[in-house]
Amino acid sequence: MNTGNSEPKIVAFCCHYCAYAAADLAGSGRLQYPPNIRIIRSPCTGRLEINFFMKAFEAGADGVLVAGCEEGSCHFKDGNYLAKGRVNTTRQLLQEAGLEPERLRMVNVSAAGSQTFVEYVRDMVETITKLGPARHQKTTAKEQQGAIR
Ligand code: FES
């Protein structure tokens, strides 16, 4: 439970073709969402490795959101399925490290899904705010990262 006043920091890995486009559309449509997320554009979520997620936590993220194309719509065929598997594996590693697996989440959104993207962001911020900061577990996450190299 977050008892401090700190705002959660959330890294959002967004694939270029859908999630990033949806985030961009949300911005141009002036849709409001919490400023807690830092978006990192990736060509495809399939490009994201487990250590990308672990490094985000190590760098101080309280939560990591992975946003890719809808299932069956990845521009690289099966990248979002690969990412889904890696996210699930990383969630297990987080749990073994004593970090709540809910801190890492994958969502799927179409390029036109600006409102959906905003709802995913709001829900993620709400979840991470309830969980509180993850900083006290950084060292363990770092150790976990070393274990998967
Ligand atoms: Fe969007 Fe692969 S191009 S998830």
Coordinates of C-alpha atoms and ligand atoms in Angstrom, one line a residue:
M1 CA 0.0 0.0 0.0
N2 CA 1.4 3.4 -0.9
T3 CA 1.5 5.5 2.2
G4 CA 3.9 8.1 0.8
N5 CA 3.3 11.1 -1.3
S6 CA 5.5 10.0 -4.2
E7 CA 3.9 9.6 -7.6
P8 CA 4.5 6.2 -9.3
K9 CA 6.9 6.1 -12.2
I10 CA 5.7 3.8 -15.0
V11 CA 7.6 2.9 -18.1
A12 CA 5.4 2.1 -21.1
F13 CA 7.0 0.2 -24.0
C14 CA 4.8 0.9 -26.9
C15 CA 5.1 -0.7 -30.3
H16 CA 5.4 1.8 -33.2
Y17 CA 2.6 0.6 -35.3
C18 CA -0.3 0.4 -32.8
A19 CA 0.2 1.4 -29.2
Y20 CA 2.5 4.3 -30.0
A21 CA 0.1 5.5 -32.7
A22 CA -2.8 5.2 -30.1
A23 CA -0.8 7.2 -27.6
D24 CA 0.0 9.8 -30.2
L25 CA -3.7 10.0 -31.2
A26 CA -4.7 10.4 -27.6
G27 CA -2.3 13.4 -27.4
S28 CA -3.6 15.0 -30.6
G29 CA -7.1 14.3 -29.5
R30 CA -6.4 16.0 -26.1
L31 CA -7.4 13.0 -24.1
Q32 CA -6.3 13.4 -20.5
Y33 CA -4.3 10.7 -18.7
P34 CA -2.0 10.7 -15.8
P35 CA 1.5 12.0 -16.5
N36 CA 3.1 9.1 -14.7
I37 CA 4.1 7.2 -17.7
R38 CA 7.3 7.5 -19.8
I39 CA 6.8 6.1 -23.2
I40 CA 9.5 4.2 -25.0
R41 CA 8.8 3.4 -28.6
S42 CA 9.8 0.0 -29.9
P43 CA 9.5 -1.2 -33.5
C44 CA 7.5 -4.2 -32.1
T45 CA 6.9 -5.6 -28.7
G46 CA 8.6 -8.7 -30.0
R47 CA 11.8 -6.8 -29.9
L48 CA 11.6 -6.4 -26.1
E49 CA 13.7 -8.9 -24.1
I50 CA 13.2 -9.8 -20.5
N51 CA 16.2 -7.7 -19.4
F52 CA 14.5 -4.6 -20.9
F53 CA 11.7 -5.0 -18.3
M54 CA 14.1 -5.8 -15.4
K55 CA 16.3 -2.9 -16.3
A56 CA 13.4 -0.5 -16.2
F57 CA 12.7 -1.7 -12.6
E58 CA 16.4 -1.4 -11.7
A59 CA 16.4 2.1 -13.1
G60 CA 13.6 3.1 -10.7
A61 CA 10.3 2.3 -12.4
D62 CA 7.5 1.3 -10.1
G63 CA 5.6 -0.4 -12.9
V64 CA 6.1 -1.4 -16.5
L65 CA 3.4 -1.4 -19.2
V66 CA 4.0 -3.3 -22.4
A67 CA 1.6 -2.2 -25.1
G68 CA 1.4 -3.9 -28.5
C69 CA -0.9 -4.5 -31.4
E70 CA -4.0 -6.5 -30.9
E71 CA -3.5 -10.3 -31.1
G72 CA -3.4 -11.4 -34.7
S73 CA -2.5 -7.8 -35.8
C74 CA 1.3 -7.6 -35.1
H75 CA 3.1 -6.1 -38.1
F76 CA 5.8 -8.6 -37.6
K77 CA 3.4 -11.5 -37.4
D78 CA 3.9 -12.9 -34.0
G79 CA 5.9 -10.3 -32.1
N80 CA 3.1 -9.6 -29.6
Y81 CA 2.8 -13.3 -28.8
L82 CA 6.5 -13.5 -28.1
A83 CA 6.2 -10.4 -25.9
K84 CA 3.3 -12.0 -24.0
G85 CA 5.4 -15.0 -23.2
R86 CA 8.3 -12.8 -22.1
V87 CA 6.1 -10.7 -19.9
N88 CA 4.6 -13.8 -18.3
T89 CA 8.1 -15.2 -17.6
T90 CA 9.3 -11.8 -16.2
R91 CA 6.2 -11.7 -13.9
Q92 CA 7.3 -15.0 -12.5
L93 CA 10.9 -13.7 -12.0
L94 CA 9.5 -10.6 -10.3
Q95 CA 7.5 -12.7 -7.9
E96 CA 10.6 -14.8 -7.1
A97 CA 12.4 -11.5 -6.4
G98 CA 9.7 -10.5 -4.0
L99 CA 8.1 -7.9 -6.3
E100 CA 4.4 -8.0 -7.1
P101 CA 3.9 -9.4 -10.6
E102 CA 1.1 -6.9 -11.1
R103 CA 3.8 -4.3 -11.6
L104 CA 4.3 -5.6 -15.1
R105 CA 1.4 -5.8 -17.5
M106 CA 0.9 -6.4 -21.2
V107 CA -2.0 -4.8 -23.1
N108 CA -3.1 -4.9 -26.7
V109 CA -4.4 -1.8 -28.5
S110 CA -5.2 -0.8 -32.0
A111 CA -3.7 2.3 -33.7
A112 CA -7.2 3.9 -33.4
G113 CA -7.6 2.9 -29.8
S114 CA -6.7 6.2 -28.2
Q115 CA -9.4 5.9 -25.6
T116 CA -8.5 2.3 -24.8
F117 CA -4.9 3.3 -24.4
V118 CA -5.9 6.1 -22.0
E119 CA -8.0 3.6 -19.9
Y120 CA -5.1 1.1 -19.8
V121 CA -2.8 3.9 -18.5
R122 CA -5.3 5.1 -15.9
D123 CA -5.8 1.5 -14.7
M124 CA -2.1 0.9 -14.5
V125 CA -1.4 4.1 -12.6
E126 CA -4.2 3.1 -10.2
T127 CA -2.8 -0.4 -9.6
I128 CA 0.8 0.9 -9.1
T129 CA -0.3 3.7 -6.8
K130 CA -2.1 1.1 -4.6
L131 CA 1.1 -1.1 -4.6
G132 CA 3.4 1.8 -3.7
P133 CA 7.0 2.3 -4.7
A134 CA 9.2 -0.6 -5.8
R135 CA 12.5 1.0 -5.0
H136 CA 13.2 -1.1 -1.9
Q137 CA 13.3 -4.2 -4.1
K138 CA 15.7 -2.8 -6.8
T139 CA 18.7 -4.8 -5.6
T140 CA 16.7 -8.1 -5.8
A141 CA 15.5 -7.2 -9.3
K142 CA 19.1 -6.5 -10.3
E143 CA 20.1 -9.9 -9.0
Q144 CA 17.3 -11.5 -11.0
Q145 CA 18.5 -9.7 -14.1
G146 CA 21.9 -11.2 -13.6
A147 CA 20.4 -14.7 -13.4
I148 CA 18.8 -14.5 -16.8
R149 CA 21.8 -13.3 -18.8
Ligands
FES1 FE1 2.9 -4.0 -32.8 FE2 4.4 -6.2 -33.3 S1 4.2 -4.4 -34.5 S2 3.3 -5.7 -31.5

